PDB file of C-alpha atoms and ligand atoms in Angstrom:
ATOM      1  CA  MET A   1     -14.854  -2.115  12.953  1.00 34.00           C
ATOM      2  CA  GLN A   2     -15.637   1.239  12.732  1.00 32.00           C
ATOM      3  CA  ALA A   3     -18.296   1.885  16.189  1.00 32.00           C
ATOM      4  CA  ASN A   4     -20.186   4.583  17.295  1.00 31.00           C
ATOM      5  CA  SER A   5     -19.313   4.491  21.298  1.00 31.00           C
ATOM      6  CA  PRO A   6     -15.644   5.906  22.049  1.00 30.00           C
ATOM      7  CA  LEU A   7     -14.389   2.680  24.051  1.00 33.00           C
ATOM      8  CA  ARG A   8     -13.214   3.110  28.106  1.00 35.00           C
ATOM      9  CA  TRP A   9     -10.313   0.439  29.233  1.00 37.00           C
ATOM     10  CA  GLY A  10     -11.887  -2.401  31.721  1.00 40.00           C
ATOM     11  CA  VAL A  11     -10.800  -4.461  33.913  1.00 38.00           C
ATOM     12  CA  SER A  12     -10.009  -7.401  31.780  1.00 45.00           C
ATOM     13  CA  ASP A  13      -7.775  -4.914  28.926  1.00 43.00           C
ATOM     14  CA  ILE A  14      -5.331  -3.366  31.972  1.00 38.00           C
ATOM     15  CA  LEU A  15      -4.814  -7.145  33.416  1.00 41.00           C
ATOM     16  CA  VAL A  16      -4.765  -8.483  29.782  1.00 45.00           C
ATOM     17  CA  GLY A  17      -1.763  -5.618  29.439  1.00 43.00           C
ATOM     18  CA  ARG A  18      -0.150  -6.322  32.757  1.00 39.00           C
ATOM     19  CA  ILE A  19      -0.002 -10.086  32.255  1.00 42.00           C
ATOM     20  CA  ARG A  20       1.770  -9.156  28.899  1.00 46.00           C
ATOM     21  CA  MET A  21       4.091  -6.774  29.870  1.00 42.00           C
ATOM     22  CA  CYS A  22       5.141  -9.158  32.521  1.00 38.00           C
ATOM     23  CA  LEU A  23       5.387 -12.175  30.436  1.00 45.00           C
ATOM     24  CA  LEU A  24       6.532 -10.843  26.836  1.00 44.00           C
ATOM     25  CA  MET A  25       7.973  -7.461  27.322  1.00 43.00           C
ATOM     26  CA  PRO A  26       9.268  -6.957  30.625  1.00 36.00           C
ATOM     27  CA  ASP A  27      11.225  -3.893  29.270  1.00 41.00           C
ATOM     28  CA  HIS A  28       8.712  -2.268  27.489  1.00 41.00           C
ATOM     29  CA  GLU A  29       5.465  -0.020  27.998  1.00 47.00           C
ATOM     30  CA  THR A  30       2.355  -2.463  25.972  1.00 47.00           C
ATOM     31  CA  TYR A  31      -0.381   0.286  25.612  1.00 48.00           C
ATOM     32  CA  PRO A  32      -0.494   3.155  23.379  1.00 47.00           C
ATOM     33  CA  PRO A  33       1.406   6.299  25.300  1.00 45.00           C
ATOM     34  CA  TYR A  34      -0.465   8.774  23.124  1.00 49.00           C
ATOM     35  CA  PRO A  35      -2.231  10.693  25.715  1.00 48.00           C
ATOM     36  CA  ASP A  36      -5.542  10.718  24.332  1.00 49.00           C
ATOM     37  CA  SER A  37      -5.543   7.320  22.388  1.00 54.00           C
ATOM     38  CA  ARG A  38      -8.902   5.885  22.751  1.00 57.00           C
ATOM     39  CA  THR A  39      -8.164   2.203  20.944  1.00 76.00           C
ATOM     40  CA  CYS A  40      -8.919  -0.787  23.030  1.00 87.00           C
ATOM     41  CA  HIS A  41      -6.350  -4.124  22.580  1.00 90.00           C
ATOM     42  CA  VAL A  42      -8.645  -6.381  20.028  1.00 93.00           C
ATOM     43  CA  GLY A  43      -5.755  -9.370  19.724  1.00 94.00           C
ATOM     44  CA  THR A  44      -2.705  -9.768  19.639  1.00 95.00           C
ATOM     45  CA  TYR A  45      -0.225 -12.074  16.793  1.00 97.00           C
ATOM     46  CA  ARG A  46       2.808 -13.708  17.284  1.00 96.00           C
ATOM     47  CA  ARG A  47       5.296 -15.921  15.468  1.00 97.00           C
ATOM     48  CA  VAL A  48       8.708 -16.569  15.423  1.00 97.00           C
ATOM     49  CA  LEU A  49      10.665 -15.904  11.997  1.00 97.00           C
ATOM     50  CA  PRO A  50      13.483 -17.093  10.763  1.00 97.00           C
ATOM     51  CA  VAL A  51      15.403 -13.950   9.827  1.00 96.00           C
ATOM     52  CA  SER A  52      17.479 -11.419  12.150  1.00 95.00           C
ATOM     53  CA  VAL A  53      16.459  -8.180  13.590  1.00 94.00           C
ATOM     54  CA  GLU A  54      18.057  -6.135  11.257  1.00 93.00           C
ATOM     55  CA  ARG A  55      15.738  -8.217   8.829  1.00 95.00           C
ATOM     56  CA  MET A  56      12.800  -7.479  10.470  1.00 97.00           C
ATOM     57  CA  TYR A  57      13.711  -3.425  10.654  1.00 96.00           C
ATOM     58  CA  GLU A  58      14.681  -2.952   7.266  1.00 96.00           C
ATOM     59  CA  ASN A  59      11.178  -4.823   5.952  1.00 97.00           C
ATOM     60  CA  ALA A  60       9.359  -2.441   8.224  1.00 97.00           C
ATOM     61  CA  LEU A  61      11.080   1.068   6.805  1.00 97.00           C
ATOM     62  CA  ASP A  62      10.490  -0.574   3.572  1.00 97.00           C
ATOM     63  CA  TRP A  63       7.138   1.290   2.292  1.00 97.00           C
ATOM     64  CA  GLU A  64       7.516   0.384  -1.336  1.00 97.00           C
ATOM     65  CA  HIS A  65       7.649  -3.022  -1.217  1.00 97.00           C
ATOM     66  CA  LEU A  66       3.856  -3.054   0.068  1.00 98.00           C
ATOM     67  CA  PRO A  67       1.340  -2.708  -3.487  1.00 98.00           C
ATOM     68  CA  HIS A  68       4.416  -5.320  -5.064  1.00 97.00           C
ATOM     69  CA  VAL A  69       4.796  -8.128  -2.524  1.00 97.00           C
ATOM     70  CA  HIS A  70       1.829  -7.857  -0.763  1.00 98.00           C
ATOM     71  CA  ALA A  71      -0.929  -7.330  -4.086  1.00 97.00           C
ATOM     72  CA  ALA A  72      -3.602  -8.955  -2.157  1.00 97.00           C
ATOM     73  CA  SER A  73      -3.541  -5.700   0.357  1.00 96.00           C
ATOM     74  CA  PHE A  74      -2.166  -2.988  -0.728  1.00 97.00           C
ATOM     75  CA  LYS A  75      -3.161  -1.795  -4.595  1.00 97.00           C
ATOM     76  CA  ALA A  76      -0.499   1.551  -4.521  1.00 98.00           C
ATOM     77  CA  ILE A  77       1.712   3.855  -1.696  1.00 98.00           C
ATOM     78  CA  GLU A  78       2.299   7.284  -2.104  1.00 98.00           C
ATOM     79  CA  ARG A  79       5.328   8.015   0.161  1.00 97.00           C
ATOM     80  CA  ILE A  80       5.047  11.740   2.164  1.00 97.00           C
ATOM     81  CA  ASP A  81       7.342  11.417   4.491  1.00 96.00           C
ATOM     82  CA  ALA A  82      10.695   8.514   4.823  1.00 95.00           C
ATOM     83  CA  GLY A  83      13.461   8.205   7.048  1.00 94.00           C
ATOM     84  CA  SER A  84      15.256   6.540   9.675  1.00 91.00           C
ATOM     85  CA  TRP A  85      12.729   7.336  11.675  1.00 94.00           C
ATOM     86  CA  GLY A  86      10.487   5.232   9.496  1.00 95.00           C
ATOM     87  CA  TRP A  87       7.366   6.379   7.237  1.00 97.00           C
ATOM     88  CA  ARG A  88       4.181   8.039   5.976  1.00 97.00           C
ATOM     89  CA  ALA A  89       2.224   7.446   3.473  1.00 98.00           C
ATOM     90  CA  GLU A  90      -0.965   7.495   1.269  1.00 98.00           C
ATOM     91  CA  THR A  91      -1.797   3.695   0.995  1.00 98.00           C
ATOM     92  CA  THR A  92      -4.817   2.496  -1.294  1.00 98.00           C
ATOM     93  CA  SER A  93      -6.126  -0.768  -0.200  1.00 96.00           C
ATOM     94  CA  ALA A  94      -6.849  -3.897  -2.674  1.00 95.00           C
ATOM     95  CA  ARG A  95     -10.753  -2.617  -2.197  1.00 95.00           C
ATOM     96  CA  GLY A  96      -9.836   1.038  -3.247  1.00 96.00           C
ATOM     97  CA  ASP A  97     -10.025   2.441   0.393  1.00 96.00           C
ATOM     98  CA  ARG A  98      -7.338   5.062   0.807  1.00 97.00           C
ATOM     99  CA  SER A  99      -5.319   5.978   4.408  1.00 97.00           C
ATOM    100  CA  ILE A 100      -2.859   7.728   5.081  1.00 98.00           C
ATOM    101  CA  ILE A 101      -0.182   5.434   7.468  1.00 98.00           C
ATOM    102  CA  GLU A 102       3.013   6.431   9.367  1.00 97.00           C
ATOM    103  CA  LEU A 103       5.269   3.883  10.906  1.00 97.00           C
ATOM    104  CA  ARG A 104       7.741   4.883  13.710  1.00 96.00           C
ATOM    105  CA  LEU A 105      10.990   2.516  14.154  1.00 95.00           C
ATOM    106  CA  ASP A 106      12.115   2.292  18.132  1.00 93.00           C
ATOM    107  CA  ARG A 107      15.041   0.452  18.140  1.00 91.00           C
ATOM    108  CA  ALA A 108      16.054   1.130  21.713  1.00 90.00           C
ATOM    109  CA  CYS A 109      13.029  -0.826  22.308  1.00 90.00           C
ATOM    110  CA  ARG A 110      13.129  -3.268  19.457  1.00 92.00           C
ATOM    111  CA  ARG A 111       9.429  -2.037  18.239  1.00 94.00           C
ATOM    112  CA  TRP A 112       7.656  -0.608  15.594  1.00 96.00           C
ATOM    113  CA  ILE A 113       4.170   1.640  16.055  1.00 95.00           C
ATOM    114  CA  THR A 114       2.025   1.481  12.896  1.00 96.00           C
ATOM    115  CA  ARG A 115      -0.713   3.865  12.886  1.00 95.00           C
ATOM    116  CA  THR A 116      -3.762   4.878  10.447  1.00 96.00           C
ATOM    117  CA  LEU A 117      -3.841   8.492  10.693  1.00 96.00           C
ATOM    118  CA  LYS A 118      -6.809   9.079   8.175  1.00 97.00           C
ATOM    119  CA  GLY A 119      -9.092   6.956   5.939  1.00 95.00           C
ATOM    120  CA  ALA A 120     -10.644   3.068   7.008  1.00 88.00           C
ATOM    121  CA  ASN A 121      -9.577   2.456  10.636  1.00 87.00           C
ATOM    122  CA  ALA A 122      -8.318   5.734  11.753  1.00 92.00           C
ATOM    123  CA  GLY A 123      -6.726   5.781  15.036  1.00 91.00           C
ATOM    124  CA  SER A 124      -6.057   2.284  15.195  1.00 93.00           C
ATOM    125  CA  GLU A 125      -2.750   1.543  16.432  1.00 93.00           C
ATOM    126  CA  ILE A 126      -0.183  -2.112  15.425  1.00 95.00           C
ATOM    127  CA  TRP A 127       2.673  -2.427  17.748  1.00 94.00           C
ATOM    128  CA  THR A 128       5.093  -4.680  16.423  1.00 96.00           C
ATOM    129  CA  HIS A 129       7.904  -5.688  19.341  1.00 95.00           C
ATOM    130  CA  ALA A 130      10.705  -7.941  18.324  1.00 96.00           C
ATOM    131  CA  PHE A 131      12.622 -10.242  20.449  1.00 95.00           C
ATOM    132  CA  PRO A 132      15.535 -11.628  19.071  1.00 93.00           C
ATOM    133  CA  ILE A 133      16.260 -15.637  20.027  1.00 93.00           C
ATOM    134  CA  GLU A 134      19.219 -16.282  17.868  1.00 90.00           C
ATOM    135  CA  ALA A 135      21.393 -14.154  15.352  1.00 89.00           C
ATOM    136  CA  ARG A 136      18.716 -15.276  12.802  1.00 93.00           C
ATOM    137  CA  ARG A 137      15.330 -16.317  14.651  1.00 95.00           C
ATOM    138  CA  VAL A 138      13.158 -13.551  16.185  1.00 96.00           C
ATOM    139  CA  ASP A 139       9.756 -13.436  18.380  1.00 96.00           C
ATOM    140  CA  ILE A 140       7.526 -11.203  16.814  1.00 96.00           C
ATOM    141  CA  VAL A 141       4.538  -9.657  19.634  1.00 95.00           C
ATOM    142  CA  VAL A 142       1.867  -7.934  17.009  1.00 96.00           C
ATOM    143  CA  ASP A 143      -0.721  -6.114  19.285  1.00 94.00           C
ATOM    144  CA  PHE A 144      -3.588  -4.591  17.208  1.00 94.00           C
ATOM    145  CA  PHE A 145      -5.397  -1.139  19.113  1.00 93.00           C
ATOM    146  CA  VAL A 146      -8.574  -0.290  17.474  1.00 93.00           C
ATOM    147  CA  PRO A 147     -10.870   2.451  18.417  1.00 90.00           C
ATOM    148  CA  GLY A 148     -14.588   2.243  19.071  1.00 88.00           C
ATOM    149  CA  VAL A 149     -14.719  -1.763  19.056  1.00 90.00           C
ATOM    150  CA  ALA A 150     -17.211  -3.209  21.408  1.00 90.00           C
ATOM    151  CA  GLU A 151     -16.379  -5.851  23.913  1.00 89.00           C
ATOM    152  CA  SER A 152     -18.271  -8.555  21.796  1.00 94.00           C
ATOM    153  CA  ALA A 153     -16.916  -7.586  18.968  1.00 95.00           C
ATOM    154  CA  ARG A 154     -13.119  -7.527  19.973  1.00 92.00           C
ATOM    155  CA  LYS A 155     -12.258 -10.973  19.789  1.00 95.00           C
ATOM    156  CA  LYS A 156     -13.331 -11.666  16.268  1.00 97.00           C
ATOM    157  CA  VAL A 157     -11.499  -8.027  14.728  1.00 96.00           C
ATOM    158  CA  GLY A 158      -8.512  -9.628  16.104  1.00 96.00           C
ATOM    159  CA  GLU A 159      -8.843 -12.883  14.411  1.00 97.00           C
ATOM    160  CA  ALA A 160      -9.306 -10.749  11.620  1.00 97.00           C
ATOM    161  CA  PHE A 161      -6.587  -8.709  11.648  1.00 97.00           C
ATOM    162  CA  ALA A 162      -4.416 -12.254  12.698  1.00 97.00           C
ATOM    163  CA  ALA A 163      -5.267 -14.007  10.079  1.00 98.00           C
ATOM    164  CA  LEU A 164      -4.228 -10.432   7.567  1.00 97.00           C
ATOM    165  CA  TYR A 165      -0.977 -10.311   9.208  1.00 98.00           C
ATOM    166  CA  GLN A 166      -0.131 -14.566   8.979  1.00 97.00           C
ATOM    167  CA  SER A 167      -0.758 -13.829   5.484  1.00 97.00           C
ATOM    168  CA  LEU A 168       1.739 -10.542   5.302  1.00 98.00           C
ATOM    169  CA  TYR A 169       4.066 -12.246   6.969  1.00 97.00           C
ATOM    170  CA  ASP A 170       4.191 -15.288   5.050  1.00 97.00           C
ATOM    171  CA  GLU A 171       4.692 -12.732   2.520  1.00 97.00           C
ATOM    172  CA  ASP A 172       7.581 -10.600   4.160  1.00 97.00           C
ATOM    173  CA  VAL A 173       9.843 -13.710   5.284  1.00 97.00           C
ATOM    174  CA  ALA A 174       9.826 -15.483   1.401  1.00 95.00           C
ATOM    175  CA  MET A 175      11.025 -11.490   0.814  1.00 96.00           C
ATOM    176  CA  MET A 176      13.488 -11.493   3.975  1.00 96.00           C
ATOM    177  CA  THR A 177      14.956 -14.712   3.832  1.00 95.00           C
ATOM    178  CA  GLU A 178      15.964 -14.246  -0.397  1.00 93.00           C
ATOM    179  CA  ARG A 179      17.344 -10.880   0.685  1.00 92.00           C
ATOM    180  CA  GLN A 180      19.100 -12.265   3.194  1.00 92.00           C
ATOM    181  CA  ARG A 181      20.611 -15.794   1.193  1.00 87.00           C
ATOM    182  CA  ARG A 182      22.124 -13.598  -0.998  1.00 84.00           C
ATOM    183  CA  LEU A 183      23.482 -10.951   0.822  1.00 85.00           C
ATOM    184  CA  ASP A 184      25.257 -13.932   1.933  1.00 82.00           C
ATOM    185  CA  ALA A 185      26.562 -15.215  -1.165  1.00 74.00           C
ATOM    186  CA  ARG A 186      27.675 -11.527  -2.170  1.00 66.00           C
ATOM    187  CA  ILE A 187      31.441 -12.503  -0.916  1.00 53.00           C
ATOM    188  CA  GLU A 188      32.782 -12.399  -3.898  1.00 49.00           C
ATOM    189  CA  SER A 189      33.973 -15.515  -5.557  1.00 51.00           C
ATOM    190  CA  HIS A 190      37.442 -14.941  -7.763  1.00 50.00           C
ATOM    191  CA  ALA A 191      36.306 -15.174 -11.389  1.00 56.00           C
ATOM    192  CA  GLU A 192      39.047 -17.401 -13.012  1.00 59.00           C
ATOM    193  CA  GLN A 193      37.283 -16.916 -16.544  1.00 67.00           C
ATOM    194  CA  GLU A 194      36.153 -14.134 -18.502  1.00 80.00           C
ATOM    195  CA  ARG A 195      34.149 -16.120 -21.215  1.00 84.00           C
ATOM    196  CA  ILE A 196      31.632 -18.463 -20.063  1.00 87.00           C
ATOM    197  CA  ALA A 197      30.293 -21.126 -23.102  1.00 89.00           C
ATOM    198  CA  LEU A 198      26.804 -21.488 -23.250  1.00 92.00           C
ATOM    199  CA  GLY A 199      26.683 -24.031 -26.296  1.00 90.00           C
ATOM    200  CA  SER A 200      24.604 -23.764 -29.491  1.00 92.00           C
ATOM    201  CA  ARG A 201      22.292 -21.276 -30.080  1.00 89.00           C
ATOM    202  CA  ALA A 202      20.090 -23.905 -31.796  1.00 89.00           C
ATOM    203  CA  ASP A 203      20.549 -25.876 -28.235  1.00 90.00           C
ATOM    204  CA  LEU A 204      20.268 -22.955 -25.772  1.00 90.00           C
ATOM    205  CA  ALA A 205      16.770 -23.189 -23.839  1.00 91.00           C
ATOM    206  CA  LEU A 206      16.211 -19.678 -22.937  1.00 91.00           C
ATOM    207  CA  PRO A 207      15.589 -17.290 -21.087  1.00 93.00           C
ATOM    208  CA  MET A 208      18.565 -19.104 -18.689  1.00 93.00           C
ATOM    209  CA  GLN A 209      21.002 -18.544 -15.371  1.00 92.00           C
ATOM    210  CA  ILE A 210      24.004 -18.168 -15.731  1.00 90.00           C
ATOM    211  CA  GLU A 211      27.044 -17.032 -12.474  1.00 85.00           C
ATOM    212  CA  PHE A 212      29.909 -15.288 -12.832  1.00 80.00           C
ATOM    213  CA  ALA A 213      31.724 -14.972  -9.816  1.00 73.00           C
ATOM    214  CA  GLY A 214      29.360 -15.370  -7.600  1.00 74.00           C
ATOM    215  CA  ARG A 215      27.180 -13.726  -8.744  1.00 82.00           C
ATOM    216  CA  PRO A 216      24.198 -14.629 -11.357  1.00 89.00           C
ATOM    217  CA  PHE A 217      23.102 -13.608 -14.050  1.00 93.00           C
ATOM    218  CA  VAL A 218      20.141 -13.969 -16.752  1.00 95.00           C
ATOM    219  CA  VAL A 219      20.604 -15.065 -20.743  1.00 94.00           C
ATOM    220  CA  ALA A 220      17.614 -14.228 -22.565  1.00 94.00           C
ATOM    221  CA  GLU A 221      16.736 -13.380 -25.883  1.00 93.00           C
ATOM    222  CA  ILE A 222      15.058  -9.720 -26.622  1.00 93.00           C
ATOM    223  CA  GLU A 223      13.191  -8.516 -29.645  1.00 92.00           C
ATOM    224  CA  GLY A 224      15.983 -11.629 -31.967  1.00 91.00           C
ATOM    225  CA  ALA A 225      19.015 -10.291 -29.641  1.00 92.00           C
ATOM    226  CA  LEU A 226      20.579 -12.088 -26.965  1.00 93.00           C
ATOM    227  CA  TYR A 227      21.445  -9.837 -23.285  1.00 93.00           C
ATOM    228  CA  ALA A 228      22.389 -11.163 -20.170  1.00 93.00           C
ATOM    229  CA  TYR A 229      21.771  -8.774 -17.227  1.00 95.00           C
ATOM    230  CA  SER A 230      21.812  -9.140 -13.527  1.00 94.00           C
ATOM    231  CA  ALA A 231      19.578 -11.818 -12.062  1.00 95.00           C
ATOM    232  CA  TRP A 232      19.307  -9.641  -8.873  1.00 93.00           C
ATOM    233  CA  CYS A 233      17.924  -6.229  -8.844  1.00 95.00           C
ATOM    234  CA  PRO A 234      20.462  -3.342  -7.953  1.00 93.00           C
ATOM    235  CA  HIS A 235      17.921  -1.734  -4.948  1.00 94.00           C
ATOM    236  CA  GLN A 236      17.935  -4.298  -2.519  1.00 93.00           C
ATOM    237  CA  MET A 237      18.785  -7.861  -4.635  1.00 92.00           C
ATOM    238  CA  GLY A 238      15.197  -8.398  -5.667  1.00 96.00           C
ATOM    239  CA  PRO A 239      14.786 -11.652  -8.072  1.00 95.00           C
ATOM    240  CA  LEU A 240      14.690 -10.191 -11.155  1.00 95.00           C
ATOM    241  CA  TYR A 241      15.098 -13.712 -12.991  1.00 94.00           C
ATOM    242  CA  ALA A 242      11.752 -13.579 -11.667  1.00 95.00           C
ATOM    243  CA  ALA A 243      10.432 -10.366 -13.978  1.00 95.00           C
ATOM    244  CA  ILE A 244       9.099 -11.728 -17.515  1.00 94.00           C
ATOM    245  CA  PRO A 245      10.729  -8.725 -19.980  1.00 95.00           C
ATOM    246  CA  GLU A 246       8.643  -6.439 -21.731  1.00 95.00           C
ATOM    247  CA  GLY A 247      10.463  -5.198 -24.503  1.00 95.00           C
ATOM    248  CA  ARG A 248      14.087  -4.142 -22.730  1.00 95.00           C
ATOM    249  CA  LEU A 249      12.292  -3.497 -20.174  1.00 97.00           C
ATOM    250  CA  VAL A 250      12.113  -5.514 -16.986  1.00 97.00           C
ATOM    251  CA  THR A 251      10.027  -4.827 -13.494  1.00 97.00           C
ATOM    252  CA  CYS A 252      11.186  -6.190 -10.563  1.00 97.00           C
ATOM    253  CA  PRO A 253       8.969  -7.856  -8.186  1.00 97.00           C
ATOM    254  CA  TRP A 254       9.206  -6.550  -4.911  1.00 97.00           C
ATOM    255  CA  HIS A 255       9.546  -2.741  -5.554  1.00 97.00           C
ATOM    256  CA  GLY A 256       8.622  -2.406  -8.985  1.00 97.00           C
ATOM    257  CA  TYR A 257      11.793  -0.547 -10.160  1.00 97.00           C
ATOM    258  CA  GLN A 258      12.094  -0.529 -13.684  1.00 97.00           C
ATOM    259  CA  PHE A 259      15.206  -1.203 -15.762  1.00 97.00           C
ATOM    260  CA  ASN A 260      16.638  -1.508 -19.005  1.00 95.00           C
ATOM    261  CA  VAL A 261      19.035  -4.653 -19.501  1.00 94.00           C
ATOM    262  CA  ALA A 262      20.605  -2.954 -22.945  1.00 91.00           C
ATOM    263  CA  ASP A 263      22.273  -0.223 -20.996  1.00 91.00           C
ATOM    264  CA  GLY A 264      21.375  -1.328 -17.130  1.00 92.00           C
ATOM    265  CA  SER A 265      19.669   1.898 -16.564  1.00 94.00           C
ATOM    266  CA  CYS A 266      16.633   2.569 -14.197  1.00 95.00           C
ATOM    267  CA  VAL A 267      13.844   3.799 -16.406  1.00 97.00           C
ATOM    268  CA  SER A 268      11.318   4.190 -13.418  1.00 96.00           C
ATOM    269  CA  GLY A 269      13.430   7.285 -12.289  1.00 93.00           C
ATOM    270  CA  GLN A 270      15.011   5.286  -9.135  1.00 92.00           C
ATOM    271  CA  SER A 271      19.098   6.609  -8.704  1.00 88.00           C
ATOM    272  CA  CYS A 272      20.228   2.886  -9.198  1.00 91.00           C
ATOM    273  CA  GLN A 273      21.327   0.748 -12.122  1.00 91.00           C
ATOM    274  CA  LEU A 274      22.127  -2.818 -13.190  1.00 92.00           C
ATOM    275  CA  PRO A 275      26.032  -3.672 -12.781  1.00 86.00           C
ATOM    276  CA  ALA A 276      27.399  -3.227 -16.496  1.00 81.00           C
ATOM    277  CA  PRO A 277      26.121  -5.548 -18.669  1.00 81.00           C
ATOM    278  CA  PRO A 278      28.852  -8.398 -19.891  1.00 86.00           C
ATOM    279  CA  ASP A 279      28.487  -9.058 -24.217  1.00 88.00           C
ATOM    280  CA  VAL A 280      26.776 -12.028 -25.765  1.00 92.00           C
ATOM    281  CA  VAL A 281      28.670 -13.399 -28.757  1.00 90.00           C
ATOM    282  CA  GLN A 282      27.553 -15.728 -31.037  1.00 91.00           C
ATOM    283  CA  ASP A 283      30.726 -16.943 -33.226  1.00 91.00           C
ATOM    284  CA  SER A 284      30.505 -18.038 -36.839  1.00 90.00           C
ATOM    285  CA  ALA A 285      29.776 -21.667 -35.669  1.00 90.00           C
ATOM    286  CA  GLY A 286      26.933 -20.644 -34.099  1.00 89.00           C
ATOM    287  CA  GLN A 287      28.426 -21.025 -30.695  1.00 92.00           C
ATOM    288  CA  VAL A 288      27.345 -18.283 -28.072  1.00 92.00           C
ATOM    289  CA  PHE A 289      29.617 -17.103 -25.582  1.00 90.00           C
ATOM    290  CA  VAL A 290      28.826 -14.420 -22.444  1.00 90.00           C
ATOM    291  CA  ASP A 291      31.990 -12.553 -22.462  1.00 88.00           C
ATOM    292  CA  PHE A 292      32.705 -10.397 -19.259  1.00 83.00           C
ATOM    293  CA  SER A 293      36.219  -9.316 -20.402  1.00 79.00           C
ATOM    294  CA  SER A 294      34.687  -5.756 -20.890  1.00 68.00           C
ATOM    295  CA  ARG A 295      33.287  -5.637 -17.626  1.00 63.00           C
TER     296      ARG A 295
HETATM  297  S1  FES B   1      15.016  -4.881  -4.586  1.00 87.79           S
HETATM  298 FE1  FES B   1      13.572  -3.084  -4.673  1.00 87.79          FE
HETATM  299  S2  FES B   1      12.868  -2.513  -7.036  1.00 87.79           S
HETATM  300 FE2  FES B   1      14.124  -4.535  -6.820  1.00 87.79          FE
END
């Protein structure tokens, strides 16, 4: 992907850019505005996603999920700076390459620009534009700009970027649609009872999920004791039910926050915690109940 000579814009680049500007992005500038930019356009990835633009912005700003949801591409990430403007972080790829990456969100133009500032592919820019089609349907156009790619190699490099983005978005769509489902379900229904009978302990197939006031909980046997804890992570409603407890600790698969199910505390250092856990009680006849009265 790296080449020796700096690349200059060709006539075809300009024509493709003009056509794209007319057909796809009539309101927005297509090419990097940075005056010293030496990048060239190597390809475009386009896809309609079943999510809202807000979910897309949230996903773009969410630097923490990269090594968890995209573990095949990222091994680690360390934040340098982050805010509503975007983020800058040092990433380690699955192959061990380190880079400094910056993402800047431009809501006014419904786009975000990801630049590699240092490391492998330094100087490359990825411009993503989001065009809402319906409330929860968005057309995304991702343009890849890479410095110093010979004209003969651009198609291949562009196809490699498109294939990467195909798999990254497959993973992101699963996360975004799951989160949207949970946000929709958050309209709390009223609890009609404070105690849920689960049946005889001998017959319980644990772990199991139960629902209380519209919220799902996991009931699990951990180190010989029964616990109930939220099936959704308090951070961004990630699938805690999918995490296999290690002792009393569960680790959310979306961003790696870790919680103690006994008291709900977050032991990985972030400022959030599980909702107060209900009691799981067993009567003298061996019947198990989840008791929410103390919550
Ligand atoms: S949703 Fe972010 S750590 Fe669980």
